[in-house]
């Protein structure tokens, strides 16, 4: 099957715009799922959303004027795209996309679905009932992704989904870390280094330090839709980033290798864990040793959702105090002298509502003085 497409650029980014039938798009594209595919960054399908789309289509109420966004590797474009000629002269920016003999969905696919996976899946489910829907026409935008810059695809997905749809972007943060490890995104700046280091520290605290109060407490990909975890990776990263920046600045701020960053992350995770051990000793009742079985696997954790201490307010306040302290010993003195009680950390207690930057500063003053003035 051949399709005529328009080729255009926005700066150095190349695109193709084309109308295709559902069957062709569905058979020749796939979604990259985080923790299932090497370059995965999306969550599994929401079956309820798919079912709603399917039912709307079958009832005749479904319209999809907005484009499905796909991506393709730049080194594979030549295999499926050729110029369109008229009287031996190529028509400027008009191409033919030939997908005849292309691999089907269960094997390798040329295209990756950047935006529109639920629409495609819902339409496909409807087409299994009403076969004529396989010919349903869809507007398609294809991004040409340079092989060495796969992170562009991730940035496009994030731009589409993070603000207008207010979707969680935890997986985008984690996927970017994986892209660095896969060699698709370089540590090019101090900001890259800080971001990588903050997420790596959170991962170590959450996954590798057994008995830490942060074991299984930070919501990474597997916890997004489960009963486990008290704070998301994006919020946790934001809380520790100022301290990470200070440490990097104090050490000269030079960009270093992934291996050296990983070594530093281990040291800093241990440092943060020591600090939170002091917090645990001060307000022990705010922590609760528990375990849960999920898909035959046991998860231990130490947080208690009844308290603010490991939620956004407490995490930011504690890390701000650690940032202000010269060392663990000074931090421990401040914590031990705090007039705050465990009851003050309860939901609805003294620290209730302190969820902004100014609120975090008030929480720090509460820890130091038991009041905000």
mmCIF file of C-alpha atoms in Angstrom:
data_model
loop_
_atom_site.group_PDB
_atom_site.id
_atom_site.type_symbol
_atom_site.label_atom_id
_atom_site.label_comp_id
_atom_site.label_asym_id
_atom_site.label_seq_id
_atom_site.Cartn_x
_atom_site.Cartn_y
_atom_site.Cartn_z
ATOM 1 C CA UNK A 1 0.000 0.000 0.000
ATOM 2 C CA UNK A 2 1.349 3.392 -1.030
ATOM 3 C CA UNK A 3 0.413 6.768 0.470
ATOM 4 C CA UNK A 4 1.207 10.303 -0.687
ATOM 5 C CA UNK A 5 2.621 12.487 2.093
ATOM 6 C CA UNK A 6 3.799 16.058 2.584
ATOM 7 C CA UNK A 7 7.338 16.528 3.884
ATOM 8 C CA UNK A 8 8.166 19.611 5.951
ATOM 9 C CA UNK A 9 10.593 20.895 8.560
ATOM 10 C CA UNK A 10 10.378 22.919 11.763
ATOM 11 C CA UNK A 11 13.954 24.081 12.187
ATOM 12 C CA UNK A 12 16.041 20.930 11.861
ATOM 13 C CA UNK A 13 13.179 18.599 12.832
ATOM 14 C CA UNK A 14 11.667 16.773 9.842
ATOM 15 C CA UNK A 15 8.051 15.597 9.608
ATOM 16 C CA UNK A 16 5.704 13.824 7.205
ATOM 17 C CA UNK A 17 1.971 14.522 7.115
ATOM 18 C CA UNK A 18 -0.282 11.841 5.624
ATOM 19 C CA UNK A 19 -3.772 10.308 5.767
ATOM 20 C CA UNK A 20 -3.790 6.537 6.328
ATOM 21 C CA UNK A 21 -6.406 3.907 6.995
ATOM 22 C CA UNK A 22 -6.671 2.403 10.468
ATOM 23 C CA UNK A 23 -5.535 -1.066 9.359
ATOM 24 C CA UNK A 24 -2.233 0.189 7.961
ATOM 25 C CA UNK A 25 -1.448 2.386 10.955
ATOM 26 C CA UNK A 26 -2.387 -0.302 13.468
ATOM 27 C CA UNK A 27 -0.410 -3.056 11.741
ATOM 28 C CA UNK A 28 2.737 -0.993 11.306
ATOM 29 C CA UNK A 29 3.086 0.802 14.644
ATOM 30 C CA UNK A 30 3.547 -0.044 18.286
ATOM 31 C CA UNK A 31 3.836 1.636 21.684
ATOM 32 C CA UNK A 32 7.082 1.486 23.657
ATOM 33 C CA UNK A 33 6.144 0.564 27.232
ATOM 34 C CA UNK A 34 8.363 1.537 30.143
ATOM 35 C CA UNK A 35 10.165 -1.471 31.642
ATOM 36 C CA UNK A 36 9.075 -3.680 28.731
ATOM 37 C CA UNK A 37 10.948 -2.102 25.816
ATOM 38 C CA UNK A 38 14.521 -0.787 25.791
ATOM 39 C CA UNK A 39 13.404 2.720 24.922
ATOM 40 C CA UNK A 40 10.002 2.506 26.606
ATOM 41 C CA UNK A 41 8.475 5.627 28.142
ATOM 42 C CA UNK A 42 4.697 5.085 28.137
ATOM 43 C CA UNK A 43 2.343 3.291 30.515
ATOM 44 C CA UNK A 44 0.337 0.209 29.525
ATOM 45 C CA UNK A 45 -3.078 0.801 28.005
ATOM 46 C CA UNK A 46 -5.929 1.960 30.205
ATOM 47 C CA UNK A 47 -8.508 -0.681 29.296
ATOM 48 C CA UNK A 48 -11.436 1.431 30.530
ATOM 49 C CA UNK A 49 -10.396 4.287 28.244
ATOM 50 C CA UNK A 50 -10.026 1.892 25.290
ATOM 51 C CA UNK A 51 -13.475 0.417 25.945
ATOM 52 C CA UNK A 52 -15.053 3.881 26.098
ATOM 53 C CA UNK A 53 -13.542 4.822 22.718
ATOM 54 C CA UNK A 54 -14.650 1.501 21.208
ATOM 55 C CA UNK A 55 -18.227 1.963 22.402
ATOM 56 C CA UNK A 56 -18.345 5.554 21.116
ATOM 57 C CA UNK A 57 -17.173 4.457 17.673
ATOM 58 C CA UNK A 58 -19.642 1.577 17.432
ATOM 59 C CA UNK A 59 -22.500 3.860 18.459
ATOM 60 C CA UNK A 60 -21.482 6.367 15.786
ATOM 61 C CA UNK A 61 -20.416 9.098 18.222
ATOM 62 C CA UNK A 62 -16.653 8.947 17.717
ATOM 63 C CA UNK A 63 -14.760 11.590 15.741
ATOM 64 C CA UNK A 64 -10.964 11.988 15.715
ATOM 65 C CA UNK A 65 -9.962 15.191 13.909
ATOM 66 C CA UNK A 66 -6.614 15.513 15.726
ATOM 67 C CA UNK A 67 -3.567 13.725 14.343
ATOM 68 C CA UNK A 68 -2.068 10.477 15.543
ATOM 69 C CA UNK A 69 1.649 11.140 16.093
ATOM 70 C CA UNK A 70 4.120 8.461 15.068
ATOM 71 C CA UNK A 71 7.915 8.392 14.947
ATOM 72 C CA UNK A 72 10.416 6.603 12.737
ATOM 73 C CA UNK A 73 14.205 6.282 12.852
ATOM 74 C CA UNK A 74 15.998 8.433 10.296
ATOM 75 C CA UNK A 75 18.096 5.527 9.000
ATOM 76 C CA UNK A 76 14.926 3.569 8.141
ATOM 77 C CA UNK A 77 13.100 6.340 6.269
ATOM 78 C CA UNK A 78 14.817 5.479 2.991
ATOM 79 C CA UNK A 79 13.368 1.957 3.108
ATOM 80 C CA UNK A 80 9.767 3.159 2.923
ATOM 81 C CA UNK A 81 9.850 6.700 1.481
ATOM 82 C CA UNK A 82 10.631 7.856 -2.058
ATOM 83 C CA UNK A 83 10.154 11.069 -4.042
ATOM 84 C CA UNK A 84 7.056 11.533 -6.164
ATOM 85 C CA UNK A 85 7.874 12.443 -9.755
ATOM 86 C CA UNK A 86 5.852 14.034 -12.555
ATOM 87 C CA UNK A 87 7.350 13.796 -16.023
ATOM 88 C CA UNK A 88 10.674 12.731 -14.486
ATOM 89 C CA UNK A 89 10.787 15.745 -12.190
ATOM 90 C CA UNK A 90 10.501 15.249 -8.437
ATOM 91 C CA UNK A 91 7.640 17.232 -6.903
ATOM 92 C CA UNK A 92 9.060 19.371 -4.125
ATOM 93 C CA UNK A 93 8.347 18.049 -0.603
ATOM 94 C CA UNK A 94 5.854 15.425 -1.819
ATOM 95 C CA UNK A 95 6.796 11.801 -1.144
ATOM 96 C CA UNK A 96 5.392 8.310 -1.411
ATOM 97 C CA UNK A 97 5.272 6.067 1.664
ATOM 98 C CA UNK A 98 5.341 2.398 0.657
ATOM 99 C CA UNK A 99 4.534 -0.042 3.453
ATOM 100 C CA UNK A 100 4.014 -3.084 1.260
ATOM 101 C CA UNK A 101 5.747 -6.031 2.862
ATOM 102 C CA UNK A 102 6.447 -4.082 6.051
ATOM 103 C CA UNK A 103 6.553 -6.033 9.299
ATOM 104 C CA UNK A 104 3.324 -6.438 11.244
ATOM 105 C CA UNK A 105 2.585 -5.316 14.790
ATOM 106 C CA UNK A 106 3.634 -8.567 16.511
ATOM 107 C CA UNK A 107 7.130 -8.334 15.029
ATOM 108 C CA UNK A 108 9.308 -5.331 14.285
ATOM 109 C CA UNK A 109 7.421 -2.144 13.355
ATOM 110 C CA UNK A 110 8.711 0.873 11.479
ATOM 111 C CA UNK A 111 6.593 3.311 13.449
ATOM 112 C CA UNK A 112 6.321 4.019 17.158
ATOM 113 C CA UNK A 113 3.153 5.595 18.565
ATOM 114 C CA UNK A 114 4.050 8.827 20.343
ATOM 115 C CA UNK A 115 0.495 10.057 20.873
ATOM 116 C CA UNK A 116 -2.813 8.317 20.191
ATOM 117 C CA UNK A 117 -2.328 4.764 21.440
ATOM 118 C CA UNK A 118 -5.762 4.684 23.110
ATOM 119 C CA UNK A 119 -7.505 6.040 20.012
ATOM 120 C CA UNK A 120 -5.854 3.412 17.822
ATOM 121 C CA UNK A 121 -6.573 0.572 20.211
ATOM 122 C CA UNK A 122 -10.190 1.656 20.726
ATOM 123 C CA UNK A 123 -10.718 1.924 16.970
ATOM 124 C CA UNK A 124 -9.114 -1.489 16.426
ATOM 125 C CA UNK A 125 -11.376 -3.079 19.042
ATOM 126 C CA UNK A 126 -14.381 -1.509 17.300
ATOM 127 C CA UNK A 127 -13.120 -2.725 13.896
ATOM 128 C CA UNK A 128 -13.077 -6.301 15.174
ATOM 129 C CA UNK A 129 -16.852 -5.936 15.515
ATOM 130 C CA UNK A 130 -17.504 -3.689 12.493
ATOM 131 C CA UNK A 131 -14.911 -4.714 9.884
ATOM 132 C CA UNK A 132 -15.525 -1.670 7.690
ATOM 133 C CA UNK A 133 -13.843 0.450 10.366
ATOM 134 C CA UNK A 134 -10.440 -0.933 9.321
ATOM 135 C CA UNK A 135 -10.743 1.544 6.434
ATOM 136 C CA UNK A 136 -11.337 4.455 8.862
ATOM 137 C CA UNK A 137 -9.148 7.366 7.726
ATOM 138 C CA UNK A 138 -6.783 9.015 10.189
ATOM 139 C CA UNK A 139 -4.601 12.101 10.030
ATOM 140 C CA UNK A 140 -1.022 11.093 10.785
ATOM 141 C CA UNK A 141 2.050 13.161 11.645
ATOM 142 C CA UNK A 142 5.333 11.236 11.440
ATOM 143 C CA UNK A 143 8.407 12.529 13.266
ATOM 144 C CA UNK A 144 11.768 11.556 11.792
ATOM 145 C CA UNK A 145 14.017 10.823 14.770
ATOM 146 C CA UNK A 146 17.831 10.891 14.382
ATOM 147 C CA UNK A 147 19.249 7.558 15.561
ATOM 148 C CA UNK A 148 21.634 9.223 17.960
ATOM 149 C CA UNK A 149 18.942 11.500 19.443
ATOM 150 C CA UNK A 150 16.069 9.233 20.438
ATOM 151 C CA UNK A 151 15.447 11.503 23.424
ATOM 152 C CA UNK A 152 13.737 13.956 21.005
ATOM 153 C CA UNK A 153 10.822 11.519 20.837
ATOM 154 C CA UNK A 154 10.622 11.496 24.623
ATOM 155 C CA UNK A 155 10.612 15.296 24.767
ATOM 156 C CA UNK A 156 7.792 15.487 22.210
ATOM 157 C CA UNK A 157 5.703 13.016 24.222
ATOM 158 C CA UNK A 158 6.337 15.020 27.381
ATOM 159 C CA UNK A 159 5.384 18.310 25.708
ATOM 160 C CA UNK A 160 2.120 16.822 24.431
ATOM 161 C CA UNK A 161 1.069 15.148 27.659
ATOM 162 C CA UNK A 162 2.474 16.948 30.690
ATOM 163 C CA UNK A 163 0.506 20.219 30.601
ATOM 164 C CA UNK A 164 -2.753 20.032 28.630
ATOM 165 C CA UNK A 165 -3.697 16.543 29.808
ATOM 166 C CA UNK A 166 -2.126 16.858 33.261
ATOM 167 C CA UNK A 167 -0.761 13.295 33.039
ATOM 168 C CA UNK A 168 1.870 12.064 35.452
ATOM 169 C CA UNK A 169 5.325 12.465 33.927
ATOM 170 C CA UNK A 170 7.215 10.224 36.365
ATOM 171 C CA UNK A 171 7.992 7.756 33.579
ATOM 172 C CA UNK A 172 9.404 10.477 31.339
ATOM 173 C CA UNK A 173 11.896 11.360 34.073
ATOM 174 C CA UNK A 174 12.891 7.728 34.500
ATOM 175 C CA UNK A 175 13.014 7.041 30.779
ATOM 176 C CA UNK A 176 15.402 9.962 30.268
ATOM 177 C CA UNK A 177 17.695 8.367 32.825
ATOM 178 C CA UNK A 178 17.539 5.114 30.865
ATOM 179 C CA UNK A 179 18.241 6.963 27.605
ATOM 180 C CA UNK A 180 21.449 8.279 29.163
ATOM 181 C CA UNK A 181 22.454 4.736 30.114
ATOM 182 C CA UNK A 182 21.613 3.509 26.589
ATOM 183 C CA UNK A 183 23.835 6.175 25.081
ATOM 184 C CA UNK A 184 20.984 8.187 23.557
ATOM 185 C CA UNK A 185 21.437 11.262 25.710
ATOM 186 C CA UNK A 186 24.771 12.635 26.840
ATOM 187 C CA UNK A 187 25.590 14.204 30.180
ATOM 188 C CA UNK A 188 26.347 17.559 28.567
ATOM 189 C CA UNK A 189 25.758 20.050 31.323
ATOM 190 C CA UNK A 190 25.707 20.555 35.048
ATOM 191 C CA UNK A 191 21.892 20.441 34.902
ATOM 192 C CA UNK A 192 21.954 16.995 33.226
ATOM 193 C CA UNK A 193 24.353 15.808 35.897
ATOM 194 C CA UNK A 194 22.194 17.137 38.740
ATOM 195 C CA UNK A 195 19.023 15.574 37.320
ATOM 196 C CA UNK A 196 20.663 12.200 36.764
ATOM 197 C CA UNK A 197 22.236 12.192 40.217
ATOM 198 C CA UNK A 198 18.994 13.122 42.017
ATOM 199 C CA UNK A 199 17.005 10.340 40.338
ATOM 200 C CA UNK A 200 19.784 7.803 40.855
ATOM 201 C CA UNK A 201 19.911 8.617 44.576
ATOM 202 C CA UNK A 202 16.150 8.175 44.863
ATOM 203 C CA UNK A 203 16.381 4.840 43.063
ATOM 204 C CA UNK A 204 19.101 3.587 45.421
ATOM 205 C CA UNK A 205 17.159 4.650 48.524
ATOM 206 C CA UNK A 206 13.974 3.085 47.205
ATOM 207 C CA UNK A 207 15.369 -0.154 45.814
ATOM 208 C CA UNK A 208 18.803 -0.977 47.179
ATOM 209 C CA UNK A 209 19.176 0.098 50.819
ATOM 210 C CA UNK A 210 17.232 -2.497 52.764
ATOM 211 C CA UNK A 211 15.789 -1.215 55.999
ATOM 212 C CA UNK A 212 15.912 2.404 54.869
ATOM 213 C CA UNK A 213 12.785 4.399 55.692
ATOM 214 C CA UNK A 214 12.672 5.071 51.937
ATOM 215 C CA UNK A 215 12.601 1.406 50.933
ATOM 216 C CA UNK A 216 9.649 1.033 48.515
ATOM 217 C CA UNK A 217 8.379 4.470 49.593
ATOM 218 C CA UNK A 218 9.057 6.423 46.388
ATOM 219 C CA UNK A 219 6.557 5.870 43.590
ATOM 220 C CA UNK A 220 8.505 4.674 40.598
ATOM 221 C CA UNK A 221 6.898 2.932 37.604
ATOM 222 C CA UNK A 222 5.700 -0.248 39.290
ATOM 223 C CA UNK A 223 3.999 1.623 42.107
ATOM 224 C CA UNK A 224 2.007 4.112 40.009
ATOM 225 C CA UNK A 225 -1.205 2.090 40.151
ATOM 226 C CA UNK A 226 -0.613 -0.016 43.247
ATOM 227 C CA UNK A 227 -0.968 0.245 46.998
ATOM 228 C CA UNK A 228 2.708 0.944 47.604
ATOM 229 C CA UNK A 229 4.590 4.256 47.902
ATOM 230 C CA UNK A 230 3.982 7.576 49.665
ATOM 231 C CA UNK A 231 5.630 10.185 47.383
ATOM 232 C CA UNK A 232 6.215 10.333 43.624
ATOM 233 C CA UNK A 233 9.669 10.430 42.067
ATOM 234 C CA UNK A 234 9.056 13.892 40.566
ATOM 235 C CA UNK A 235 8.211 15.398 43.973
ATOM 236 C CA UNK A 236 11.069 13.568 45.703
ATOM 237 C CA UNK A 237 13.562 14.678 43.078
ATOM 238 C CA UNK A 238 12.415 18.274 43.446
ATOM 239 C CA UNK A 239 12.937 18.076 47.214
ATOM 240 C CA UNK A 240 16.499 16.741 47.073
ATOM 241 C CA UNK A 241 17.674 18.685 44.006
ATOM 242 C CA UNK A 242 18.738 21.870 45.897
ATOM 243 C CA UNK A 243 20.966 19.798 48.174
ATOM 244 C CA UNK A 244 22.376 17.844 45.215
ATOM 245 C CA UNK A 245 23.128 21.150 43.445
ATOM 246 C CA UNK A 246 24.903 22.512 46.509
ATOM 247 C CA UNK A 247 27.067 19.405 46.839
ATOM 248 C CA UNK A 248 28.020 19.480 43.147
ATOM 249 C CA UNK A 249 28.753 23.215 43.347
ATOM 250 C CA UNK A 250 30.949 22.743 46.426
ATOM 251 C CA UNK A 251 32.930 20.087 44.561
ATOM 252 C CA UNK A 252 33.611 22.314 41.564
ATOM 253 C CA UNK A 253 30.578 21.595 39.376
ATOM 254 C CA UNK A 254 32.528 19.771 36.671
ATOM 255 C CA UNK A 255 30.682 17.349 34.376
ATOM 256 C CA UNK A 256 31.852 13.826 35.182
ATOM 257 C CA UNK A 257 31.255 10.382 33.705
ATOM 258 C CA UNK A 258 28.215 8.173 34.331
ATOM 259 C CA UNK A 259 30.376 5.762 36.337
ATOM 260 C CA UNK A 260 31.644 8.519 38.618
ATOM 261 C CA UNK A 261 28.110 9.845 39.021
ATOM 262 C CA UNK A 262 26.903 6.380 39.999
ATOM 263 C CA UNK A 263 29.651 6.138 42.627
ATOM 264 C CA UNK A 264 28.744 9.570 43.963
ATOM 265 C CA UNK A 265 25.060 8.609 44.042
ATOM 266 C CA UNK A 266 25.898 5.651 46.296
ATOM 267 C CA UNK A 267 27.765 7.930 48.715
ATOM 268 C CA UNK A 268 25.009 10.541 48.784
ATOM 269 C CA UNK A 269 22.263 7.941 49.185
ATOM 270 C CA UNK A 270 24.110 6.628 52.228
ATOM 271 C CA UNK A 271 24.454 10.193 53.572
ATOM 272 C CA UNK A 272 20.747 10.896 53.091
ATOM 273 C CA UNK A 273 19.869 7.557 54.660
ATOM 274 C CA UNK A 274 21.937 8.418 57.750
ATOM 275 C CA UNK A 275 20.095 11.727 58.066
ATOM 276 C CA UNK A 276 16.693 10.068 57.832
ATOM 277 C CA UNK A 277 17.753 7.517 60.427
ATOM 278 C CA UNK A 278 18.075 10.459 62.846
ATOM 279 C CA UNK A 279 14.585 11.607 61.815
ATOM 280 C CA UNK A 280 13.290 8.085 62.469
ATOM 281 C CA UNK A 281 14.866 8.004 65.929
ATOM 282 C CA UNK A 282 13.278 11.359 66.811
ATOM 283 C CA UNK A 283 9.738 10.662 65.541
ATOM 284 C CA UNK A 284 9.622 6.865 65.467
ATOM 285 C CA UNK A 285 5.831 6.618 65.699
ATOM 286 C CA UNK A 286 5.515 8.400 62.335
ATOM 287 C CA UNK A 287 6.939 5.280 60.710
ATOM 288 C CA UNK A 288 5.252 1.905 60.567
ATOM 289 C CA UNK A 289 6.988 -1.333 59.586
ATOM 290 C CA UNK A 290 4.740 -3.104 57.085
ATOM 291 C CA UNK A 291 4.882 -5.544 54.193
ATOM 292 C CA UNK A 292 2.607 -6.383 51.286
ATOM 293 C CA UNK A 293 2.500 -9.159 48.702
ATOM 294 C CA UNK A 294 2.089 -8.032 45.095
ATOM 295 C CA UNK A 295 2.055 -10.723 42.406
ATOM 296 C CA UNK A 296 3.741 -13.221 44.751
ATOM 297 C CA UNK A 297 6.537 -10.763 45.624
ATOM 298 C CA UNK A 298 6.964 -9.348 49.126
ATOM 299 C CA UNK A 299 7.596 -5.623 49.582
ATOM 300 C CA UNK A 300 8.690 -4.192 52.929
ATOM 301 C CA UNK A 301 8.144 -0.525 53.730
ATOM 302 C CA UNK A 302 8.319 1.823 56.703
ATOM 303 C CA UNK A 303 6.151 4.841 55.929
ATOM 304 C CA UNK A 304 2.796 5.698 57.471
ATOM 305 C CA UNK A 305 0.291 7.615 55.342
ATOM 306 C CA UNK A 306 -1.281 9.083 58.475
ATOM 307 C CA UNK A 307 1.672 11.457 58.864
ATOM 308 C CA UNK A 308 3.103 14.281 56.754
ATOM 309 C CA UNK A 309 6.712 13.404 57.574
ATOM 310 C CA UNK A 310 7.399 11.411 54.392
ATOM 311 C CA UNK A 311 5.000 13.385 52.242
ATOM 312 C CA UNK A 312 5.886 16.558 50.339
ATOM 313 C CA UNK A 313 5.882 18.859 53.406
ATOM 314 C CA UNK A 314 8.109 16.706 55.585
ATOM 315 C CA UNK A 315 10.484 15.637 52.822
ATOM 316 C CA UNK A 316 11.136 19.210 51.696
ATOM 317 C CA UNK A 317 11.535 20.499 55.261
ATOM 318 C CA UNK A 318 13.957 17.743 56.280
ATOM 319 C CA UNK A 319 16.115 18.109 53.180
ATOM 320 C CA UNK A 320 16.163 21.903 53.576
ATOM 321 C CA UNK A 321 17.437 21.429 57.127
ATOM 322 C CA UNK A 322 20.073 18.985 55.918
ATOM 323 C CA UNK A 323 21.071 21.531 53.265
ATOM 324 C CA UNK A 324 21.504 24.180 55.981
ATOM 325 C CA UNK A 325 23.623 21.873 58.173
ATOM 326 C CA UNK A 326 27.384 21.521 57.916
ATOM 327 C CA UNK A 327 27.286 17.795 58.641
ATOM 328 C CA UNK A 328 25.172 14.960 60.032
ATOM 329 C CA UNK A 329 26.139 15.850 63.602
ATOM 330 C CA UNK A 330 24.796 19.403 63.293
ATOM 331 C CA UNK A 331 21.659 18.104 61.590
ATOM 332 C CA UNK A 332 21.145 15.563 64.388
ATOM 333 C CA UNK A 333 21.363 18.289 67.039
ATOM 334 C CA UNK A 334 18.660 20.336 65.325
ATOM 335 C CA UNK A 335 16.382 17.302 65.004
ATOM 336 C CA UNK A 336 16.928 16.171 68.590
ATOM 337 C CA UNK A 337 16.195 19.640 69.978
ATOM 338 C CA UNK A 338 13.021 20.061 67.938
ATOM 339 C CA UNK A 339 9.925 20.726 70.090
ATOM 340 C CA UNK A 340 7.704 19.114 67.450
ATOM 341 C CA UNK A 341 6.003 15.912 68.562
ATOM 342 C CA UNK A 342 4.921 12.946 66.507
ATOM 343 C CA UNK A 343 1.317 14.120 66.870
ATOM 344 C CA UNK A 344 2.241 17.430 65.204
ATOM 345 C CA UNK A 345 3.074 15.489 62.028
ATOM 346 C CA UNK A 346 -0.374 13.860 61.858
ATOM 347 C CA UNK A 347 -2.722 14.744 59.009
ATOM 348 C CA UNK A 348 -4.752 17.744 60.101
ATOM 349 C CA UNK A 349 -2.121 18.673 62.684
ATOM 350 C CA UNK A 350 0.199 21.625 63.071
ATOM 351 C CA UNK A 351 1.877 21.179 59.669
ATOM 352 C CA UNK A 352 -1.362 20.839 57.714
ATOM 353 C CA UNK A 353 -1.532 22.841 54.475
ATOM 354 C CA UNK A 354 2.185 23.637 54.223
ATOM 355 C CA UNK A 355 2.551 22.444 50.635
ATOM 356 C CA UNK A 356 4.169 25.432 48.881
ATOM 357 C CA UNK A 357 7.697 26.829 48.912
ATOM 358 C CA UNK A 358 6.771 29.297 51.659
ATOM 359 C CA UNK A 359 4.975 26.476 53.471
ATOM 360 C CA UNK A 360 8.126 24.341 53.456
ATOM 361 C CA UNK A 361 10.080 27.231 55.028
ATOM 362 C CA UNK A 362 7.423 27.457 57.758
ATOM 363 C CA UNK A 363 7.762 23.709 58.319
ATOM 364 C CA UNK A 364 11.519 24.181 58.791
ATOM 365 C CA UNK A 365 10.832 26.855 61.410
ATOM 366 C CA UNK A 366 8.319 24.568 63.093
ATOM 367 C CA UNK A 367 10.978 21.863 63.343
ATOM 368 C CA UNK A 368 13.505 24.305 64.811
ATOM 369 C CA UNK A 369 11.267 26.298 67.118
ATOM 370 C CA UNK A 370 7.832 24.684 67.275
ATOM 371 C CA UNK A 371 6.402 27.877 65.728
ATOM 372 C CA UNK A 372 6.891 30.035 62.622
ATOM 373 C CA UNK A 373 8.235 33.193 64.294
#
